[in-house]
Coordinates of N, CA, C and O in Angstrom, one line a residue:
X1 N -61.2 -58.3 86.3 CA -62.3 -58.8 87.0 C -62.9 -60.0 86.3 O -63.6 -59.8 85.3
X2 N -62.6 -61.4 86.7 CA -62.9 -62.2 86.1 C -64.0 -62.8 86.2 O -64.1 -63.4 87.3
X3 N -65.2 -63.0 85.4 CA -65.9 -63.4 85.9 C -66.7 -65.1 85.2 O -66.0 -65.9 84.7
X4 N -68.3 -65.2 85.3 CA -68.9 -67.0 85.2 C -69.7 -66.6 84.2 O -69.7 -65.4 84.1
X5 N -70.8 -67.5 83.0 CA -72.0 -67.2 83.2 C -72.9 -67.7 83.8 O -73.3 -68.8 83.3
X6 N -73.4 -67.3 84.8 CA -74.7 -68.3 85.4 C -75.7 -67.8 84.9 O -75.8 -66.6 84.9
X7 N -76.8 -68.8 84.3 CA -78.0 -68.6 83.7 C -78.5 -67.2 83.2 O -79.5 -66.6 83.6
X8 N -77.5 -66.9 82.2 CA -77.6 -66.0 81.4 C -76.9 -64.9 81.6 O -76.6 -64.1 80.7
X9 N -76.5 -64.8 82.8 CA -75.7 -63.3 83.6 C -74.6 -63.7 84.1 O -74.4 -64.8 84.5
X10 N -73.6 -62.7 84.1 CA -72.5 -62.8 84.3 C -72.4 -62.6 85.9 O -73.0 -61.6 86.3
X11 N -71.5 -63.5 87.1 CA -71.4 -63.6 88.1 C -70.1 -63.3 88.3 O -69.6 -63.8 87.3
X12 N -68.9 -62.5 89.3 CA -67.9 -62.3 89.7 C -67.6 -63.3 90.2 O -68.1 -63.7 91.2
X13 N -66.3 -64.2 89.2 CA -65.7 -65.4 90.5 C -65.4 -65.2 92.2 O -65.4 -66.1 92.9
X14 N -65.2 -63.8 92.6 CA -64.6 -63.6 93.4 C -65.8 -63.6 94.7 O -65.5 -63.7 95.8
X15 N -67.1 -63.5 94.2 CA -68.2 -63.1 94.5 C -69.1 -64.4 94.9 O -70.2 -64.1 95.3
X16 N -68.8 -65.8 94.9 CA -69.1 -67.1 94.6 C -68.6 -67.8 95.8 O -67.4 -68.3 95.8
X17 N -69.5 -67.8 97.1 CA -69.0 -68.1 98.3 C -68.9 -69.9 98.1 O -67.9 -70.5 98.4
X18 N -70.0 -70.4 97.7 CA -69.7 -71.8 97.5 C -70.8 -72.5 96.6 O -71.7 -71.7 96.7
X19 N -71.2 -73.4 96.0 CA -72.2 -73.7 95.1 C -72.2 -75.1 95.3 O -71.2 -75.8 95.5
X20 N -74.1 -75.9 95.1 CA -74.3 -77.2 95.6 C -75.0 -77.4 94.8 O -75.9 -76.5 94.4
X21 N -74.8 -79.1 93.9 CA -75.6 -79.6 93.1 C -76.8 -80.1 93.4 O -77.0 -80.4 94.6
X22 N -78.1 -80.3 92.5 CA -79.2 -80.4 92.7 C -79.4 -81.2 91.7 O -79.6 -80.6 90.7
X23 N -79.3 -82.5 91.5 CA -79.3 -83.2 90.4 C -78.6 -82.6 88.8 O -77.4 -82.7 88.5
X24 N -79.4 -82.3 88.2 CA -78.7 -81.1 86.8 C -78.7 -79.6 87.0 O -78.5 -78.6 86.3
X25 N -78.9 -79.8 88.3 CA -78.9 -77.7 88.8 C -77.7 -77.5 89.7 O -77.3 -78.3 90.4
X26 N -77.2 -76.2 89.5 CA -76.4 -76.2 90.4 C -77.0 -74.6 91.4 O -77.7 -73.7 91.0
X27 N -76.5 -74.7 92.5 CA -77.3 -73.3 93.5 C -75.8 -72.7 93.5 O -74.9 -73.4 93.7
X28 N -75.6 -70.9 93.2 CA -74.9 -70.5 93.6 C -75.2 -69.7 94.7 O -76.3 -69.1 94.7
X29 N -74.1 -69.8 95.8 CA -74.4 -68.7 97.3 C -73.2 -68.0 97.2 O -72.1 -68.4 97.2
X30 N -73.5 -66.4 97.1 CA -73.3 -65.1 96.7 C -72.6 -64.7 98.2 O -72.8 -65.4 99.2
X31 N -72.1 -63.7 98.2 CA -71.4 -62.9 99.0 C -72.4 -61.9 99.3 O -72.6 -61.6 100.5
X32 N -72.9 -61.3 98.5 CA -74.6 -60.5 99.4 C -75.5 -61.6 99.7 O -76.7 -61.4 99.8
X33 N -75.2 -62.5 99.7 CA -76.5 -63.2 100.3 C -77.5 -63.9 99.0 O -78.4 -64.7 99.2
X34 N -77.1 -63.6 98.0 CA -78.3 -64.4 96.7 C -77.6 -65.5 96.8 O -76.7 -66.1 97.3
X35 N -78.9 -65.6 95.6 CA -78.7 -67.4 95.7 C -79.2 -67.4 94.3 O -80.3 -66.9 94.0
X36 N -78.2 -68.0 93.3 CA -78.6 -67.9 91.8 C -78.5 -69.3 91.2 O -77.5 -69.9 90.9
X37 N -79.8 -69.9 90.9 CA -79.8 -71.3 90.3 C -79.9 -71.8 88.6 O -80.7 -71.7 87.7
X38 N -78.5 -72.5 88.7 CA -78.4 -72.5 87.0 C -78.8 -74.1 86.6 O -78.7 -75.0 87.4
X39 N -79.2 -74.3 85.5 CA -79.4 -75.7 84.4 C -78.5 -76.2 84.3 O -78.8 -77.2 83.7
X40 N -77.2 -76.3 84.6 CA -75.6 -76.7 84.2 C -75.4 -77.9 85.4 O -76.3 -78.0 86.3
X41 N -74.6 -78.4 85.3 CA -74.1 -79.7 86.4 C -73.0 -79.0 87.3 O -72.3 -78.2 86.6
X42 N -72.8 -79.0 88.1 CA -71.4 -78.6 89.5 C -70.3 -78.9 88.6 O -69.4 -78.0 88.6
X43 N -70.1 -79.7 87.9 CA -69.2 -80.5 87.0 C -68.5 -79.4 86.4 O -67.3 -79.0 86.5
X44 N -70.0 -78.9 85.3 CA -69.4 -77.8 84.3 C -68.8 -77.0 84.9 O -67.6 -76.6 84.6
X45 N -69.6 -76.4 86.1 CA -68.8 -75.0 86.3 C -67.6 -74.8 87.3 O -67.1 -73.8 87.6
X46 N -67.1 -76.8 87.8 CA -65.8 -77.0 88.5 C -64.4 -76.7 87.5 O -63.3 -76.3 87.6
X47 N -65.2 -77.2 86.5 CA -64.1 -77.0 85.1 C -63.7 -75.7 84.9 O -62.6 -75.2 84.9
X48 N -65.0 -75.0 84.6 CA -64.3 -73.4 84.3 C -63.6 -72.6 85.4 O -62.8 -71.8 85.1
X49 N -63.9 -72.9 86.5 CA -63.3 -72.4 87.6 C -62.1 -72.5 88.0 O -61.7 -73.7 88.3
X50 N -61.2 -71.5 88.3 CA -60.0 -72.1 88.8 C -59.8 -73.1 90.0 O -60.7 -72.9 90.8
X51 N -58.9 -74.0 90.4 CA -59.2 -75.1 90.7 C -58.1 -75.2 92.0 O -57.9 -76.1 92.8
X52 N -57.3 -73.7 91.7 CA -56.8 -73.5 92.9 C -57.2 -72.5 94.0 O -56.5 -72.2 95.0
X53 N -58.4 -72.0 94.0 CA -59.5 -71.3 94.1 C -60.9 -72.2 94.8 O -61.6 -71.6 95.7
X54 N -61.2 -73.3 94.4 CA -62.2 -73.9 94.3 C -62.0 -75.0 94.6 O -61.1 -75.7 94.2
X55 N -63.2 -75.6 95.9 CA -62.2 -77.2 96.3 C -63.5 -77.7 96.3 O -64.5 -77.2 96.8
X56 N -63.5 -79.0 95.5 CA -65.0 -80.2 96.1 C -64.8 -80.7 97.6 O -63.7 -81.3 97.9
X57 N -65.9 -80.3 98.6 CA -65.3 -80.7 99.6 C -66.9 -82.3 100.0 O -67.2 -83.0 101.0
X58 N -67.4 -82.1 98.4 CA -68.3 -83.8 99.0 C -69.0 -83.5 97.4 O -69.0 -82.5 96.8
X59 N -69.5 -85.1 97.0 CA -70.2 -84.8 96.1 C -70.3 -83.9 95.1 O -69.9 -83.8 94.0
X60 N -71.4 -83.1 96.2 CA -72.2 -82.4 95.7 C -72.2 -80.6 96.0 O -73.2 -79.8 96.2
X61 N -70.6 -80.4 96.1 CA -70.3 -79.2 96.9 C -69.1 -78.4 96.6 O -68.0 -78.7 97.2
X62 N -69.2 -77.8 96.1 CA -67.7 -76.5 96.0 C -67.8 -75.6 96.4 O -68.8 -75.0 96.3
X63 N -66.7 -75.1 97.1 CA -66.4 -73.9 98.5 C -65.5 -73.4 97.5 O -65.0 -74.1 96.6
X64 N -65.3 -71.8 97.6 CA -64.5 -70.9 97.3 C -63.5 -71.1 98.2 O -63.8 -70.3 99.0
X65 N -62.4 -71.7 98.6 CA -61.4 -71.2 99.5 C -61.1 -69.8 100.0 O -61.0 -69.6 101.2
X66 N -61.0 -69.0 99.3 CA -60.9 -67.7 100.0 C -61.9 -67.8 101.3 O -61.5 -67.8 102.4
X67 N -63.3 -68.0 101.1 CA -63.9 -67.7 102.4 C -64.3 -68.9 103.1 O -65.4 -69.4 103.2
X68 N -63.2 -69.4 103.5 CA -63.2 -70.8 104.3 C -62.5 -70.4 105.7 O -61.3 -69.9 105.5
X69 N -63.0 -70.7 107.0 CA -62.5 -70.0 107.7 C -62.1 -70.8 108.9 O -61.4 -70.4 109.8
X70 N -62.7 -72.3 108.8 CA -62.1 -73.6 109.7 C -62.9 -74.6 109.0 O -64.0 -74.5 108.4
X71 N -62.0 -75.7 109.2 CA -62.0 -77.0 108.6 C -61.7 -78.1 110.2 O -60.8 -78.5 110.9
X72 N -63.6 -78.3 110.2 CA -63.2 -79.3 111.3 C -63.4 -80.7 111.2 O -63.3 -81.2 110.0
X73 N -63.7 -81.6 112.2 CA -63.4 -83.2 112.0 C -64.5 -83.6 110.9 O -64.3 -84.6 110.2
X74 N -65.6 -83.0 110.6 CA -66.6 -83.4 109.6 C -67.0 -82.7 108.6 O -67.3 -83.1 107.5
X75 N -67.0 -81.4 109.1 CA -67.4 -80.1 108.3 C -66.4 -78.7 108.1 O -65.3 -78.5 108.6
X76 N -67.0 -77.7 107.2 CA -66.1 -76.5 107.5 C -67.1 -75.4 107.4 O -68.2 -75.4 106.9
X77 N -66.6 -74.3 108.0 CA -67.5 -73.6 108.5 C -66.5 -72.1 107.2 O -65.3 -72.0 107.0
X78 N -67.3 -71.4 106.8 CA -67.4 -70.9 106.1 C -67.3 -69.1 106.9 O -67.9 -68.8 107.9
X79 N -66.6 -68.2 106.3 CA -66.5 -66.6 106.7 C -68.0 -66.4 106.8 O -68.1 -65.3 107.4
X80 N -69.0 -66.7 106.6 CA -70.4 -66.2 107.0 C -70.9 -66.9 107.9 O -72.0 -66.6 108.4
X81 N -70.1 -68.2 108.2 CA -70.5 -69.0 109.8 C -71.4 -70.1 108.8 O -72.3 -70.8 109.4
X82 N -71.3 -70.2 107.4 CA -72.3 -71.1 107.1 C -71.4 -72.5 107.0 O -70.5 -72.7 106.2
X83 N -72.2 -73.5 108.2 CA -71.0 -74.7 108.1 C -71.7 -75.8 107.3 O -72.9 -76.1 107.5
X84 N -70.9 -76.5 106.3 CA -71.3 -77.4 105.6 C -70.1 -78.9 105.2 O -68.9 -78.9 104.7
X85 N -71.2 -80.2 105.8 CA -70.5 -81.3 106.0 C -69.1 -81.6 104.6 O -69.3 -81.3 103.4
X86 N -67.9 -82.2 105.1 CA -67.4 -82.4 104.4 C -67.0 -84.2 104.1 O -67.1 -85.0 105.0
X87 N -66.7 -84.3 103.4 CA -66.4 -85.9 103.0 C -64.8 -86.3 103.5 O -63.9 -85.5 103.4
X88 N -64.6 -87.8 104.2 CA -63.7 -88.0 104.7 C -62.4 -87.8 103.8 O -61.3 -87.4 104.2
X89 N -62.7 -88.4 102.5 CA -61.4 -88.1 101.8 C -61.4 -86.7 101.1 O -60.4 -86.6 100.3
X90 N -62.0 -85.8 101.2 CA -62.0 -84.5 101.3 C -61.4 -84.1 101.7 O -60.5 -83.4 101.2
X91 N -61.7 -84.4 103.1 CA -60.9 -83.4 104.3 C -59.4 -84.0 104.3 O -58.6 -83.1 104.8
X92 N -58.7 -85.1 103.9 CA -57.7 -85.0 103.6 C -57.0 -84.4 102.6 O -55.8 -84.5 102.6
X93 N -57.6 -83.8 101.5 CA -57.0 -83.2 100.5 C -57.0 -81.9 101.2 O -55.9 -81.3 101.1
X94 N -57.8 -81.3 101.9 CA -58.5 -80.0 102.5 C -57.0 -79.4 103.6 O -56.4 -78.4 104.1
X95 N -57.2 -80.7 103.6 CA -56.0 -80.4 104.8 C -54.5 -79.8 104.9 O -54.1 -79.3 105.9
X96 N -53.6 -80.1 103.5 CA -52.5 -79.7 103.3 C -52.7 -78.0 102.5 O -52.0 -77.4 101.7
X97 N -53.8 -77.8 103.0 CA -54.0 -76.1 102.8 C -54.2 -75.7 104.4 O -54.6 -76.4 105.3
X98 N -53.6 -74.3 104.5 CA -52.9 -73.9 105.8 C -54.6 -72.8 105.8 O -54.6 -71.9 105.1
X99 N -55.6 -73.0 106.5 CA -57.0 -72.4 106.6 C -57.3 -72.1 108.2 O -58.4 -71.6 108.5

């Protein structure tokens, strides 16, 4: 069971539906529903993360692939129906994954 630390506590990667920067903060959105806000940059925690697992799909945005459940002309909509815009050269990287 592999897991992160976010702000002090240890988080299940598997458990990390998608996470968005906030200038030097990053927001994690949880699989029950939390929302856990760390001091670190999206940066840091794109690095520790596996990277075939984890896609920037703008800026300021990393989706878990496992719960990605359509990829449309702007956005993708996520296994909890939560849809969030994607960037145009995004979605071409986004794309040669079978979702």
């Amino acid at each position: 069971m592999k897991t992160i630390k976010v702000s002090k506590q240890p988080v299940r990667i598997a458990e990390i539906v998608y996470m968005k920067s906030d200038i030097n903060y990053t927001e994690f959105f949880l699989r029950n529903g939390n929302k856990i806000v760390s001091c670190h940059t999206l940066k840091r925690f794109e690095e520790q993360l596996p990277s075939q697992r984890f896609k920037r799909i703008d800026k300021g945005t990393l989706i878990n692939s496992g719960y990605l459940k359509h990829i449309g002309s702007d956005s993708v909509t996520l296994v909890d129906n939560t849809v969030l815009k994607i960037s145009r050269r995004r979605k071409q990287i986004l794309s040669q994954f079978n979702y």
